[in-house]
Amino acid sequence: MLFEEQHVCVVCQDNQAVGERLTLEQYLELGHVSVVFGRNRTPGIEEWFMSEYGCKRRLEVITHDFNTLPQLVIGTQRVATVHGRLARLYARNLPLRIVPPPVNLPAMQEYMSWHRSLDRDPVLAWLRGKLLEMASRPAAPLAA
């Protein structure tokens, strides 16, 4: 495992509907930007999690990658649920606020894997070492 990542919510910095925290009621009332994958439009973890517990969100914008999620809340009253590292990266340069989600979502675990026949390959061993080194650096705090 390279790292474990928590989910956070991002809203536009001047979003008046959201304070420092989101209640579940607020979260469900807001318009959402969400991600789907592939031809089957497989939803992201937050959509799956919400539907598992009988909650319906109001999806207003759907995209196909996580990188566009933070950008699609700017200038709106929408919310997006993203990985904390991605949120912090975008919040450095965009007018975004990071708030905790109203429910505990399962953490994302990022793994690296390879075929055992490549265990002794010096180039791949170097690459694995670099990935582990980068992933073990402390993440910046969630507060923007």
CSV table of C-alpha atoms in Angstrom, one decimal:
chain,number,residue,atom,x,y,z
A,1,MET,CA,0.0,0.0,0.0
A,2,LEU,CA,1.3,3.4,-0.9
A,3,PHE,CA,-1.1,5.5,1.1
A,4,GLU,CA,-4.6,5.8,2.5
A,5,GLU,CA,-6.7,8.9,1.7
A,6,GLN,CA,-9.8,10.4,3.2
A,7,HIS,CA,-12.6,12.0,1.3
A,8,VAL,CA,-13.5,15.7,1.7
A,9,CYS,CA,-16.0,18.0,0.2
A,10,VAL,CA,-15.0,21.1,-1.8
A,11,VAL,CA,-17.2,24.1,-2.4
A,12,CYS,CA,-16.6,27.5,-4.0
A,13,GLN,CA,-14.9,29.9,-1.5
A,14,ASP,CA,-17.9,32.3,-1.7
A,15,ASN,CA,-20.6,29.5,-1.3
A,16,GLN,CA,-22.9,31.1,1.2
A,17,ALA,CA,-25.0,27.9,1.6
A,18,VAL,CA,-22.1,26.0,3.3
A,19,GLY,CA,-20.4,27.0,6.6
A,20,GLU,CA,-17.4,25.3,8.1
A,21,ARG,CA,-19.4,22.0,8.3
A,22,LEU,CA,-22.0,20.3,6.2
A,23,THR,CA,-25.0,18.5,7.7
A,24,LEU,CA,-26.3,15.5,5.8
A,25,GLU,CA,-29.4,17.5,5.0
A,26,GLN,CA,-27.4,20.3,3.4
A,27,TYR,CA,-25.2,17.8,1.5
A,28,LEU,CA,-28.3,16.2,0.0
A,29,GLU,CA,-30.0,19.5,-0.9
A,30,LEU,CA,-27.0,20.9,-2.7
A,31,GLY,CA,-26.3,20.3,-6.4
A,32,HIS,CA,-23.4,17.9,-6.8
A,33,VAL,CA,-20.6,17.5,-9.2
A,34,SER,CA,-19.7,13.8,-9.5
A,35,VAL,CA,-17.6,11.3,-11.5
A,36,VAL,CA,-18.6,8.2,-13.4
A,37,PHE,CA,-16.4,5.8,-15.2
A,38,GLY,CA,-16.6,3.9,-18.4
A,39,ARG,CA,-19.4,3.0,-20.7
A,40,ASN,CA,-21.4,1.6,-17.9
A,41,ARG,CA,-21.1,4.9,-16.1
A,42,THR,CA,-19.9,3.3,-12.9
A,43,PRO,CA,-20.4,5.8,-10.1
A,44,GLY,CA,-17.7,7.0,-7.7
A,45,ILE,CA,-17.5,5.8,-4.1
A,46,GLU,CA,-19.7,8.6,-2.7
A,47,GLU,CA,-22.6,7.8,-5.0
A,48,TRP,CA,-22.4,4.2,-4.2
A,49,PHE,CA,-22.2,4.9,-0.5
A,50,MET,CA,-25.1,7.2,-0.5
A,51,SER,CA,-27.3,4.8,-2.5
A,52,GLU,CA,-26.4,2.0,-0.2
A,53,TYR,CA,-27.9,4.0,2.7
A,54,GLY,CA,-30.9,5.1,0.8
A,55,CYS,CA,-29.8,8.7,0.3
A,56,LYS,CA,-30.4,10.5,-3.0
A,57,ARG,CA,-28.1,13.4,-4.1
A,58,ARG,CA,-29.0,15.9,-6.8
A,59,LEU,CA,-26.5,15.4,-9.5
A,60,GLU,CA,-26.1,18.5,-11.6
A,61,VAL,CA,-22.8,17.9,-13.4
A,62,ILE,CA,-21.1,14.6,-14.2
A,63,THR,CA,-17.5,14.3,-15.4
A,64,HIS,CA,-15.2,11.4,-16.2
A,65,ASP,CA,-12.2,12.2,-14.1
A,66,PHE,CA,-11.4,13.4,-10.6
A,67,ASN,CA,-9.3,16.3,-11.7
A,68,THR,CA,-12.2,18.2,-13.1
A,69,LEU,CA,-14.4,17.9,-10.0
A,70,PRO,CA,-12.9,20.8,-8.0
A,71,GLN,CA,-13.0,23.1,-11.0
A,72,LEU,CA,-16.7,22.5,-11.6
A,73,VAL,CA,-17.8,24.0,-8.3
A,74,ILE,CA,-16.2,27.4,-8.9
A,75,GLY,CA,-18.7,30.1,-9.2
A,76,THR,CA,-21.6,27.8,-8.1
A,77,GLN,CA,-23.4,26.6,-5.0
A,78,ARG,CA,-22.4,23.0,-5.9
A,79,VAL,CA,-20.4,20.6,-3.8
A,80,ALA,CA,-18.0,17.8,-4.9
A,81,THR,CA,-16.6,14.9,-2.9
A,82,VAL,CA,-13.0,14.3,-3.6
A,83,HIS,CA,-9.8,12.8,-2.2
A,84,GLY,CA,-8.1,15.1,0.4
A,85,ARG,CA,-4.8,15.4,-1.5
A,86,LEU,CA,-6.5,16.4,-4.7
A,87,ALA,CA,-8.7,19.0,-2.8
A,88,ARG,CA,-5.6,20.5,-1.1
A,89,LEU,CA,-3.7,20.7,-4.4
A,90,TYR,CA,-6.6,22.6,-6.1
A,91,ALA,CA,-7.4,24.8,-3.1
A,92,ARG,CA,-3.8,26.3,-3.3
A,93,ASN,CA,-4.7,27.9,-6.6
A,94,LEU,CA,-8.4,28.0,-7.0
A,95,PRO,CA,-11.1,29.8,-4.9
A,96,LEU,CA,-12.2,26.6,-3.0
A,97,ARG,CA,-13.0,25.7,0.6
A,98,ILE,CA,-12.5,22.3,2.0
A,99,VAL,CA,-15.1,21.0,4.4
A,100,PRO,CA,-15.5,17.5,6.0
A,101,PRO,CA,-18.2,15.3,4.5
A,102,PRO,CA,-21.3,14.9,6.6
A,103,VAL,CA,-20.8,11.1,6.9
A,104,ASN,CA,-17.7,9.0,7.2
A,105,LEU,CA,-16.8,7.6,3.8
A,106,PRO,CA,-14.5,4.6,3.5
A,107,ALA,CA,-10.9,5.7,3.0
A,108,MET,CA,-9.3,5.2,-0.4
A,109,GLN,CA,-6.3,2.9,-0.4
A,110,GLU,CA,-3.8,3.3,-3.2
A,111,TYR,CA,-1.7,0.2,-3.9
A,112,MET,CA,1.1,-0.6,-6.3
A,113,SER,CA,1.4,-4.1,-7.7
A,114,TRP,CA,3.7,-6.0,-10.1
A,115,HIS,CA,4.2,-9.5,-11.3
A,116,ARG,CA,6.6,-11.5,-9.1
A,117,SER,CA,8.8,-12.2,-12.1
A,118,LEU,CA,9.7,-8.5,-11.9
A,119,ASP,CA,10.8,-8.4,-8.3
A,120,ARG,CA,14.5,-8.2,-9.1
A,121,ASP,CA,14.3,-5.9,-12.1
A,122,PRO,CA,16.6,-3.0,-11.1
A,123,VAL,CA,14.6,-0.3,-13.0
A,124,LEU,CA,11.3,-1.4,-11.5
A,125,ALA,CA,12.9,-1.7,-8.1
A,126,TRP,CA,14.1,1.9,-8.4
A,127,LEU,CA,10.7,3.0,-9.6
A,128,ARG,CA,9.0,1.2,-6.7
A,129,GLY,CA,11.4,2.9,-4.3
A,130,LYS,CA,10.7,6.3,-5.7
A,131,LEU,CA,6.9,5.8,-5.5
A,132,LEU,CA,7.2,4.6,-1.9
A,133,GLU,CA,9.4,7.6,-1.0
A,134,MET,CA,6.9,10.1,-2.5
A,135,ALA,CA,3.9,8.4,-1.0
A,136,SER,CA,5.4,8.4,2.5
A,137,ARG,CA,5.9,12.1,2.6
A,138,PRO,CA,3.5,13.7,5.1
A,139,ALA,CA,0.3,15.0,3.5
A,140,ALA,CA,-0.5,18.7,4.1
A,141,PRO,CA,-3.2,19.3,6.6
A,142,LEU,CA,-6.8,19.3,5.3
A,143,ALA,CA,-7.4,23.0,6.3
A,144,ALA,CA,-6.9,25.3,3.3
